[in-house]
Amino acid sequence: MNIFAIKKGERLSSLLMTFVLLCFHALHIHHAFHMYTKAGKLGYYTIFSKNFCLSGYDPYTYIYLSNFRVHFITDRHPLLTALLYPFYKLNQWLMDVTDINFAVFIMAAIMLFCAVYAFIFLIRIFREVIEIPLNGSILLAFMTFSFAHVLVSAIAPDHFCLSFFMLTMTLWLTGKHMKEKTAMSPWQTGILLFFTAGIALSNGAKTILAALFANGKKFFRPVSLLVSMIIPLVFLFGAYQLNWHQVMIPQQKTIKKIEEAKRKNDPGFEKHIEERNKWLREHNGTPVEEEGVLKLTNISTPRLRSAIENFFGESIQLHQQYLLEDMSTTRPVFVPYDWWVNYIVEAIIFLLLIAGILTGMRTPFMRLCLSWFACDLFLHIVLGFAITEVYIMATGWIFIIPIAYAYLMKALTKEHRRILYVLLCMLTVYLWIYNGGLITKYLLG
């Protein structure tokens, strides 16, 4: 089965989505075109960090493709450097030939591929797994991409859209197996685990849950555990160790020398570092422990307000104030909406989500989706990981909303389904106009 072959019913809608995303990528690249395309032995960290700002997303992939400097955290993204290495070599060749840095164009192509196929996989989940009609499937797929930080992540050169692509593909493949009552092969699970966890370790837990739901007790057979879990995790650990010793240790020595030189030559360097650390201390909240893994937790940031303004708020509807600013620099943790309409829309979306969950929770596939959702709730709301900018993590969980709507749509009578369909159409059009307009305004400004 060629999973990347676009089916007849998917072609027109995926072509439209490609065009829309191309327009946003063009706006983003045009935003700082002359700075983004500079080539040569330059300070790419300074170039991209000063000219790129999309909420809390990082331009680290741009920097990596430009000069092989790794700034993303490799223990949480152990495969990212290896996956992007061929594109780094391609960019180096293009820079030598044209004296133009193609990093932004290469990442735009990668993000476009991942976003469009995530859109296609969503249609297949609704149509082939949940079994709602094609027009409803396309509507819900478009609605998913109207959510603020699904759309922004499709433009931002970070790992979130890569994760979205892998997670939607994993959900679709798992759902097909569950529907047909066939087991996922250990090799299929192992490959999915290798790439999902390689892009972001937290994705690996969701892949393992998917295999458990699809295979049941068969997953715990020795051969299955070896091939589907142990081997891919060993390979990922090996990739991390290789990257750490071959890339990170030499790079850290170089960075230390650069910082020492800046401290000597730039009187304002220490002041800048102290001001930034002070801002982060005031806005990042209190961790459970100051060292180790638990230093990434947060026990002081209010949960209810985080859920309203950020988790369900900013993830779905951008705030008008501090538009797409970064919490690490200028954006406060909580920003209220200027219009009461935003809170009404959020309440409608949330209530429909609850209704959809209650409708579909008897089905194994919905329970799988809920187990994934529980992972994100525990990680972000209970432990507080990245809770101060939790909206940038939306692609890891937000597909639970249209999936719940699909089950609600399927369960309703024809007359009530038509009412729901009209309501979802209105919400989708509103969100595209609202979020798309604000993003366009930001990129043009």
XYZ file of N, CA and C in Angstrom, residues 35-237:
609
model
N 17.676 39.313 4.665
C 18.473 38.804 5.776
C 18.530 37.283 5.757
N 17.385 36.637 5.467
C 17.317 35.174 5.465
C 18.218 34.551 4.403
N 18.423 35.219 3.298
C 19.134 34.609 2.163
C 20.610 34.988 2.103
N 21.115 35.680 3.120
C 22.548 36.001 3.149
C 23.370 34.724 3.262
N 24.456 34.644 2.512
C 25.310 33.450 2.521
C 26.749 33.852 2.835
N 27.533 32.865 3.276
C 28.936 33.100 3.586
C 29.240 32.741 5.025
N 30.395 33.127 5.504
C 30.789 32.857 6.891
C 30.233 33.973 7.764
N 28.996 33.789 8.197
C 28.268 34.823 8.916
C 27.790 34.311 10.273
N 27.333 35.237 11.096
C 26.747 34.867 12.385
C 25.283 34.523 12.194
N 25.008 33.288 11.780
C 23.637 32.907 11.435
C 22.716 32.893 12.647
N 23.260 32.614 13.808
C 22.412 32.652 15.003
C 21.847 34.055 15.207
N 22.720 35.059 15.069
C 22.287 36.445 15.228
C 21.312 36.850 14.127
N 21.614 36.461 12.884
C 20.756 36.811 11.743
C 19.345 36.293 11.941
N 19.228 35.008 12.259
C 17.893 34.416 12.345
C 17.189 34.749 13.652
N 17.903 34.801 14.761
C 17.241 35.098 16.035
C 16.738 36.537 16.080
N 17.394 37.452 15.371
C 16.959 38.851 15.370
C 15.832 39.106 14.375
N 15.724 38.281 13.341
C 14.744 38.541 12.285
C 13.575 37.568 12.280
N 13.654 36.514 13.095
C 12.589 35.521 13.161
C 11.895 35.600 14.501
N 10.575 35.741 14.486
C 9.793 35.662 15.721
C 8.387 35.195 15.388
N 8.081 33.965 15.733
C 6.736 33.412 15.622
C 6.434 32.713 16.944
N 5.822 33.463 17.860
C 5.520 32.933 19.191
C 6.783 32.320 19.803
N 6.709 31.073 20.274
C 7.876 30.453 20.900
C 8.626 29.507 19.989
N 8.291 29.494 18.712
C 8.984 28.602 17.773
C 10.408 29.116 17.533
N 11.309 28.192 17.279
C 12.721 28.544 17.127
C 13.186 28.413 15.678
N 14.129 29.272 15.256
C 14.685 29.171 13.904
C 15.921 28.279 13.845
N 16.021 27.317 14.770
C 17.241 26.521 14.889
C 17.525 25.675 13.652
N 16.471 25.243 12.961
C 16.708 24.459 11.746
C 17.338 25.324 10.663
N 16.947 26.603 10.583
C 17.581 27.527 9.646
C 19.089 27.628 9.920
N 19.415 27.759 11.208
C 20.822 27.900 11.600
C 21.586 26.621 11.275
N 20.991 25.474 11.587
C 21.635 24.180 11.327
C 21.895 23.995 9.832
N 20.927 24.309 8.989
C 21.118 24.154 7.542
C 22.127 25.146 6.990
N 22.344 26.243 7.726
C 23.251 27.283 7.241
C 24.707 27.031 7.608
N 24.939 26.539 8.830
C 26.351 26.368 9.251
C 26.599 25.158 10.146
N 25.651 24.215 10.181
C 25.813 22.956 10.929
C 25.889 23.188 12.442
N 25.407 24.328 12.910
C 25.400 24.596 14.340
C 24.081 24.102 14.937
N 24.177 23.217 15.953
C 22.987 22.600 16.552
C 22.609 23.357 17.819
N 21.391 23.913 17.842
C 20.909 24.625 19.025
C 19.704 23.947 19.661
N 19.007 23.029 18.937
C 17.891 22.339 19.566
C 18.410 21.281 20.536
N 17.580 20.885 21.483
C 17.989 19.977 22.560
C 17.965 18.544 22.028
N 19.140 17.974 21.809
C 19.233 16.684 21.113
C 18.752 15.510 21.956
N 18.745 15.629 23.292
C 18.248 14.497 24.081
C 16.732 14.377 24.001
N 16.026 15.462 23.615
C 14.581 15.387 23.395
C 14.240 15.182 21.914
N 15.207 15.453 21.039
C 14.999 15.303 19.590
C 16.206 14.580 18.987
N 16.393 13.311 19.336
C 17.654 12.620 19.018
C 17.906 12.368 17.540
N 16.884 12.408 16.715
C 17.062 12.070 15.301
C 17.041 13.294 14.386
N 16.755 14.454 14.949
C 16.531 15.636 14.117
C 17.769 16.038 13.318
N 18.940 15.978 13.934
C 20.158 16.364 13.217
C 20.436 15.411 12.053
N 20.203 14.112 12.264
C 20.440 13.134 11.198
C 19.437 13.307 10.051
N 18.166 13.561 10.386
C 17.144 13.727 9.356
C 17.412 14.958 8.496
N 17.937 16.014 9.119
C 18.159 17.261 8.386
C 19.541 17.346 7.743
N 20.430 16.390 8.061
C 21.805 16.475 7.545
C 21.874 16.495 6.009
N 21.128 15.642 5.279
C 21.181 15.729 3.809
C 20.768 17.101 3.283
N 19.834 17.755 3.971
C 19.390 19.078 3.546
C 20.448 20.140 3.861
N 21.207 19.916 4.939
C 22.353 20.793 5.218
C 23.371 20.714 4.090
N 23.690 19.496 3.652
C 24.654 19.323 2.555
C 24.131 19.950 1.262
N 22.822 19.777 1.003
C 22.215 20.393 -0.179
C 22.343 21.908 -0.111
N 22.070 22.485 1.048
C 22.139 23.941 1.192
C 23.569 24.447 1.027
N 24.543 23.690 1.545
C 25.938 24.099 1.375
C 26.320 24.138 -0.096
N 25.887 23.139 -0.848
C 26.179 23.110 -2.290
C 25.506 24.282 -2.999
N 24.245 24.542 -2.640
C 23.522 25.653 -3.268
C 24.162 26.998 -2.917
N 24.614 27.157 -1.682
C 25.271 28.410 -1.298
C 26.577 28.606 -2.045
N 27.326 27.518 -2.252
C 28.585 27.609 -2.998
C 28.341 28.002 -4.453
N 27.253 27.490 -5.023
C 26.970 27.735 -6.440
C 26.331 29.107 -6.665
N 25.417 29.510 -5.777
C 24.611 30.712 -6.029
C 24.924 31.890 -5.113
N 25.665 31.646 -4.024
C 25.915 32.658 -2.995
C 24.601 33.144 -2.362
N 23.622 32.244 -2.288
C 22.336 32.514 -1.646
C 22.073 31.403 -0.635
N 21.632 31.773 0.552
C 21.277 30.788 1.567
C 19.858 30.300 1.309
N 19.718 29.024 0.999
C 18.410 28.443 0.673
C 17.740 27.777 1.873
N 18.264 27.996 3.086
C 17.730 27.309 4.269
C 16.227 27.538 4.431
N 15.774 28.788 4.251
C 14.345 29.080 4.455
C 13.481 28.401 3.395
N 14.002 28.278 2.163
C 13.230 27.626 1.100
C 13.170 26.112 1.319
N 14.300 25.533 1.767
C 14.332 24.086 2.022
C 13.386 23.725 3.157
N 13.426 24.511 4.244
C 12.539 24.213 5.369
C 11.082 24.459 5.001
N 10.826 25.453 4.160
C 9.448 25.692 3.709
C 8.922 24.487 2.937
N 9.781 23.897 2.091
C 9.373 22.715 1.323
C 9.093 21.529 2.250
N 9.945 21.338 3.268
C 9.747 20.244 4.225
C 8.454 20.454 5.015
N 8.257 21.675 5.515
C 7.046 21.978 6.285
C 5.786 21.829 5.424
N 5.882 22.254 4.180
C 4.729 22.150 3.277
C 4.360 20.693 3.038
N 5.367 19.859 2.778
C 5.133 18.420 2.583
C 4.458 17.820 3.815
N 5.012 18.089 4.998
C 4.475 17.503 6.240
C 3.063 18.002 6.524
N 2.829 19.293 6.318
C 1.510 19.858 6.621
C 0.441 19.328 5.678
N 0.743 19.272 4.384
C -0.253 18.807 3.407
C -0.585 17.336 3.647
N 0.434 16.518 3.951
C 0.141 15.103 4.205
C -0.551 14.900 5.551
N -0.270 15.746 6.530
C -1.041 15.682 7.776
C -2.506 15.981 7.486
N -2.761 16.959 6.616
C -4.112 17.296 6.187
C -4.780 16.087 5.512
N -4.036 15.405 4.639
C -4.565 14.221 3.936
C -4.830 13.084 4.917
N -3.914 12.857 5.852
C -4.104 11.784 6.834
C -5.323 12.063 7.720
N -5.566 13.330 8.024
C -6.760 13.680 8.803
C -8.026 13.316 8.031
N -8.056 13.651 6.739
C -9.216 13.284 5.917
C -9.431 11.776 5.959
N -8.352 11.011 5.877
C -8.462 9.550 5.883
C -8.932 9.031 7.238
N -8.499 9.669 8.311
C -8.976 9.263 9.639
C -10.487 9.439 9.725
N -10.971 10.590 9.306
C -12.412 10.868 9.372
C -13.200 9.960 8.424
N -12.669 9.760 7.232
C -13.417 9.049 6.191
C -13.296 7.530 6.305
N -12.069 7.022 6.550
C -11.828 5.584 6.484
C -11.897 4.899 7.844
N -11.573 5.636 8.902
C -11.571 5.032 10.238
C -12.899 5.299 10.954
N -13.286 6.581 11.034
C -14.539 6.935 11.719
C -15.735 6.746 10.784
N -15.488 6.854 9.502
C -16.488 6.599 8.455
C -17.601 7.647 8.418
N -17.193 8.903 8.293
C -18.162 9.949 7.971
C -17.986 10.295 6.497
N -18.947 10.967 5.860
C -18.842 11.258 4.429
C -17.638 12.129 4.074
N -17.278 12.126 2.797
C -16.096 12.854 2.330
C -16.212 14.352 2.598
N -17.390 14.939 2.351
C -17.514 16.393 2.553
C -17.313 16.777 4.016
N -17.829 15.944 4.941
C -17.600 16.179 6.368
C -16.140 16.003 6.747
N -15.485 15.024 6.135
C -14.061 14.767 6.402
C -13.200 15.949 5.972
N -13.497 16.481 4.793
C -12.734 17.628 4.282
C -12.987 18.857 5.150
N -14.246 19.058 5.547
C -14.567 20.189 6.423
C -13.771 20.124 7.717
N -13.733 18.959 8.361
C -13.028 18.828 9.639
C -11.520 18.971 9.476
N -10.986 18.526 8.329
C -9.556 18.709 8.068
C -9.229 20.190 7.912
N -10.067 20.920 7.182
C -9.863 22.362 7.042
C -10.039 23.069 8.387
N -10.982 22.575 9.184
C -11.169 23.179 10.497
C -9.919 23.004 11.366
N -9.313 21.825 11.310
C -8.094 21.568 12.091
C -7.011 22.577 11.746
N -6.847 22.863 10.454
C -5.811 23.801 10.039
C -6.212 25.259 10.242
N -7.473 25.503 10.582
C -7.867 26.868 10.931
C -7.482 27.208 12.362
N -7.180 26.194 13.183
C -6.728 26.433 14.549
C -5.391 27.173 14.509
N -5.248 28.166 15.364
C -4.126 29.102 15.282
C -2.765 28.420 15.206
N -2.492 27.529 16.159
C -1.131 26.993 16.221
C -0.952 25.688 15.463
N -1.972 25.282 14.733
C -1.748 24.309 13.663
C -1.259 25.064 12.438
N -1.920 26.180 12.140
C -1.542 26.994 10.992
C -0.154 27.607 11.166
N 0.128 28.131 12.359
C 1.439 28.739 12.597
C 2.544 27.684 12.549
N 2.287 26.498 13.112
C 3.314 25.443 13.106
C 3.596 24.945 11.695
N 2.627 25.096 10.789
C 2.842 24.703 9.391
C 3.782 25.661 8.685
N 3.975 26.855 9.240
C 4.881 27.851 8.663
C 6.224 27.854 9.387
N 6.180 27.673 10.711
C 7.386 27.785 11.533
C 8.357 26.635 11.260
N 9.663 26.922 11.172
C 10.663 25.896 10.852
C 11.099 25.106 12.075
N 10.149 24.606 12.841
C 10.451 23.871 14.067
C 10.039 22.413 13.881
N 10.150 21.622 14.941
C 9.855 20.194 14.826
C 8.373 19.862 14.950
N 7.535 20.839 15.291
C 6.140 20.553 15.622
C 5.340 20.057 14.422
N 5.575 20.623 13.254
C 4.848 20.159 12.068
C 5.324 18.767 11.649
N 6.609 18.479 11.865
C 7.120 17.126 11.608
C 6.407 16.121 12.513
N 6.252 16.492 13.783
C 5.527 15.623 14.720
C 4.077 15.447 14.305
N 3.443 16.535 13.873
C 2.046 16.485 13.447
C 1.877 15.498 12.289
N 2.790 15.552 11.356
C 2.792 14.635 10.210
C 2.905 13.186 10.671
N 3.866 12.895 11.549
C 4.090 11.525 12.011
C 2.934 11.028 12.886
N 2.390 11.897 13.736
C 1.313 11.472 14.631
C 0.020 11.200 13.872
N -0.325 12.055 12.914
C -1.544 11.811 12.129
C -1.396 10.556 11.272
N -0.192 10.324 10.744
C 0.028 9.104 9.972
C -0.091 7.872 10.874
N 0.480 7.952 12.072
C 0.399 6.842 13.023
C -1.051 6.572 13.419
N -1.808 7.629 13.682
C -3.224 7.464 14.047
C -4.013 6.803 12.928
N -3.781 7.265 11.701
C -4.514 6.702 10.557
C -4.181 5.225 10.364
N -2.885 4.878 10.377
C -2.478 3.486 10.177
C -3.005 2.600 11.302
N -2.909 3.091 12.535
C -3.416 2.321 13.677
C -4.925 2.144 13.587
N -5.626 3.228 13.237
C -7.075 3.153 13.109
C -7.524 2.154 12.062
N -6.772 2.077 10.948
C -7.090 1.101 9.900
C -6.947 -0.323 10.423
N -5.867 -0.569 11.159
C -5.658 -1.905 11.738
C -6.765 -2.247 12.744
N -7.139 -1.284 13.564
C -8.177 -1.530 14.559
C -9.526 -1.800 13.897
N -9.812 -1.045 12.846
C -11.074 -1.234 12.135
C -11.126 -2.596 11.451
N -10.012 -2.998 10.834
C -9.953 -4.272 10.111
C -9.624 -5.442 11.027
N -9.376 -5.137 12.324
C -9.044 -6.144 13.334
C -7.824 -6.966 12.930
N -6.807 -6.247 12.444
C -5.526 -6.859 12.104
C -4.452 -6.247 12.992
N -3.417 -7.001 13.274
C -2.334 -6.520 14.137
C -1.321 -5.707 13.334
N -0.790 -4.686 13.969
C 0.333 -3.964 13.372
C 1.560 -4.849 13.478
N 2.306 -4.966 12.399
C 3.505 -5.806 12.449
C 4.546 -5.151 13.343
N 5.386 -5.945 14.018
C 6.437 -5.363 14.861
C 7.342 -4.398 14.094
N 7.641 -4.721 12.817
C 8.502 -3.840 12.024
C 7.822 -2.503 11.760
N 6.527 -2.541 11.477
C 5.806 -1.294 11.246
C 5.805 -0.434 12.508
N 5.531 -1.057 13.648
C 5.553 -0.330 14.916
C 6.943 0.214 15.206
N 7.965 -0.620 14.971
C 9.341 -0.206 15.228
C 9.758 0.991 14.393
N 9.374 0.999 13.123
C 9.722 2.121 12.236
C 9.000 3.388 12.686
N 7.714 3.253 13.006
C 6.957 4.412 13.483
C 7.545 4.947 14.784
N 7.893 4.052 15.709
C 8.477 4.479 16.982
C 9.811 5.184 16.762
N 10.632 4.643 15.880
C 11.955 5.214 15.614
C 11.834 6.661 15.146
N 10.908 6.915 14.220
C 10.797 8.262 13.658
C 9.983 9.206 14.538
N 8.895 8.714 15.141
C 8.107 9.612 15.999
C 8.910 10.034 17.224
N 9.533 9.064 17.912
C 10.337 9.392 19.089
C 11.613 10.118 18.703
N 12.134 9.839 17.508
C 13.343 10.521 17.045
C 13.124 12.002 16.832
N 11.922 12.363 16.406
C 11.595 13.780 16.216
C 11.315 14.452 17.554
N 10.580 13.781 18.434
C 10.326 14.275 19.794
C 10.025 13.067 20.672
N 10.768 12.904 21.747
C 10.668 11.690 22.568
C 9.247 11.436 23.084
N 8.515 12.512 23.418
C 7.161 12.327 23.943
C 6.248 11.653 22.929
N 6.554 11.794 21.632
C 5.755 11.118 20.614
C 5.868 9.601 20.716
N 7.018 9.130 21.210
C 7.241 7.693 21.300
C 6.229 7.002 22.192
N 5.852 7.673 23.298
C 4.854 7.090 24.201
C 3.530 6.887 23.482
N 3.188 7.822 22.600
C 1.924 7.721 21.862
C 1.977 6.584 20.841
N 3.120 6.377 20.222
C 3.259 5.270 19.277
C 3.135 3.932 19.990
N 3.721 3.831 21.172
C 3.614 2.592 21.956
C 2.156 2.360 22.364
N 1.459 3.409 22.766
C 0.035 3.278 23.097
C -0.769 2.815 21.878
N -0.430 3.355 20.708
C -1.122 2.952 19.476
C -0.940 1.458 19.219
N 0.290 0.967 19.395
C 0.551 -0.458 19.188
C -0.191 -1.314 20.214
N -0.280 -0.823 21.450
C -1.009 -1.561 22.488
C -2.494 -1.675 22.145
N -3.079 -0.585 21.667
C -4.501 -0.605 21.309
C -4.746 -1.495 20.089
N -3.823 -1.476 19.139
C -4.014 -2.257 17.915
C -3.737 -3.741 18.129
N -2.722 -4.061 18.937
C -2.255 -5.444 19.048
C -2.651 -6.138 20.344
N -3.020 -5.371 21.351
C -3.393 -5.991 22.621
C -2.241 -6.753 23.246
N -2.520 -7.961 23.734
C -1.504 -8.770 24.415
C -0.379 -9.201 23.493
N -0.641 -9.234 22.191
C 0.401 -9.635 21.239
C 1.612 -8.700 21.302
N 1.366 -7.456 21.690
C 2.465 -6.488 21.767
C 3.542 -6.932 22.744
N 3.157 -7.685 23.797
C 4.091 -8.058 24.853
C 4.855 -9.350 24.556
N 4.622 -9.951 23.404
C 5.419 -11.110 23.042
C 6.891 -10.714 22.886
N 7.828 -11.607 23.294
C 9.255 -11.241 23.270
C 9.740 -10.711 21.925
N 9.394 -11.372 20.838
C 9.850 -10.921 19.517
C 9.248 -9.563 19.182
N 7.970 -9.393 19.507
C 7.307 -8.117 19.247
C 7.958 -6.985 20.030
N 8.211 -7.197 21.317
C 8.865 -6.175 22.128
C 10.257 -5.843 21.611
N 10.983 -6.881 21.194
C 12.341 -6.677 20.697
C 12.338 -5.810 19.444
N 11.505 -6.173 18.467
C 11.522 -5.495 17.172
C 10.788 -4.158 17.216
N 9.665 -4.110 17.914
C 8.836 -2.903 17.876
C 9.277 -1.829 18.855
N 10.011 -2.197 19.927
C 10.355 -1.195 20.931
C 11.845 -1.158 21.273
N 12.423 -2.319 21.614
C 13.795 -2.311 22.117
C 14.794 -1.902 21.033
N 14.712 -2.515 19.853
C 15.664 -2.194 18.777
C 15.591 -0.730 18.364
N 14.386 -0.175 18.080
C 14.360 1.251 17.697
C 14.881 2.177 18.781
N 14.593 1.874 20.067
C 15.088 2.728 21.144
C 16.600 2.635 21.277
N 17.157 1.436 21.055
C 18.618 1.276 21.079
C 19.255 2.083 19.949
N 18.661 2.029 18.761
C 19.181 2.797 17.633
C 19.091 4.303 17.899
N 17.995 4.729 18.522
C 17.856 6.147 18.851
C 18.909 6.584 19.869
N 19.163 5.732 20.853
C 20.194 6.048 21.843
C 21.565 6.124 21.175
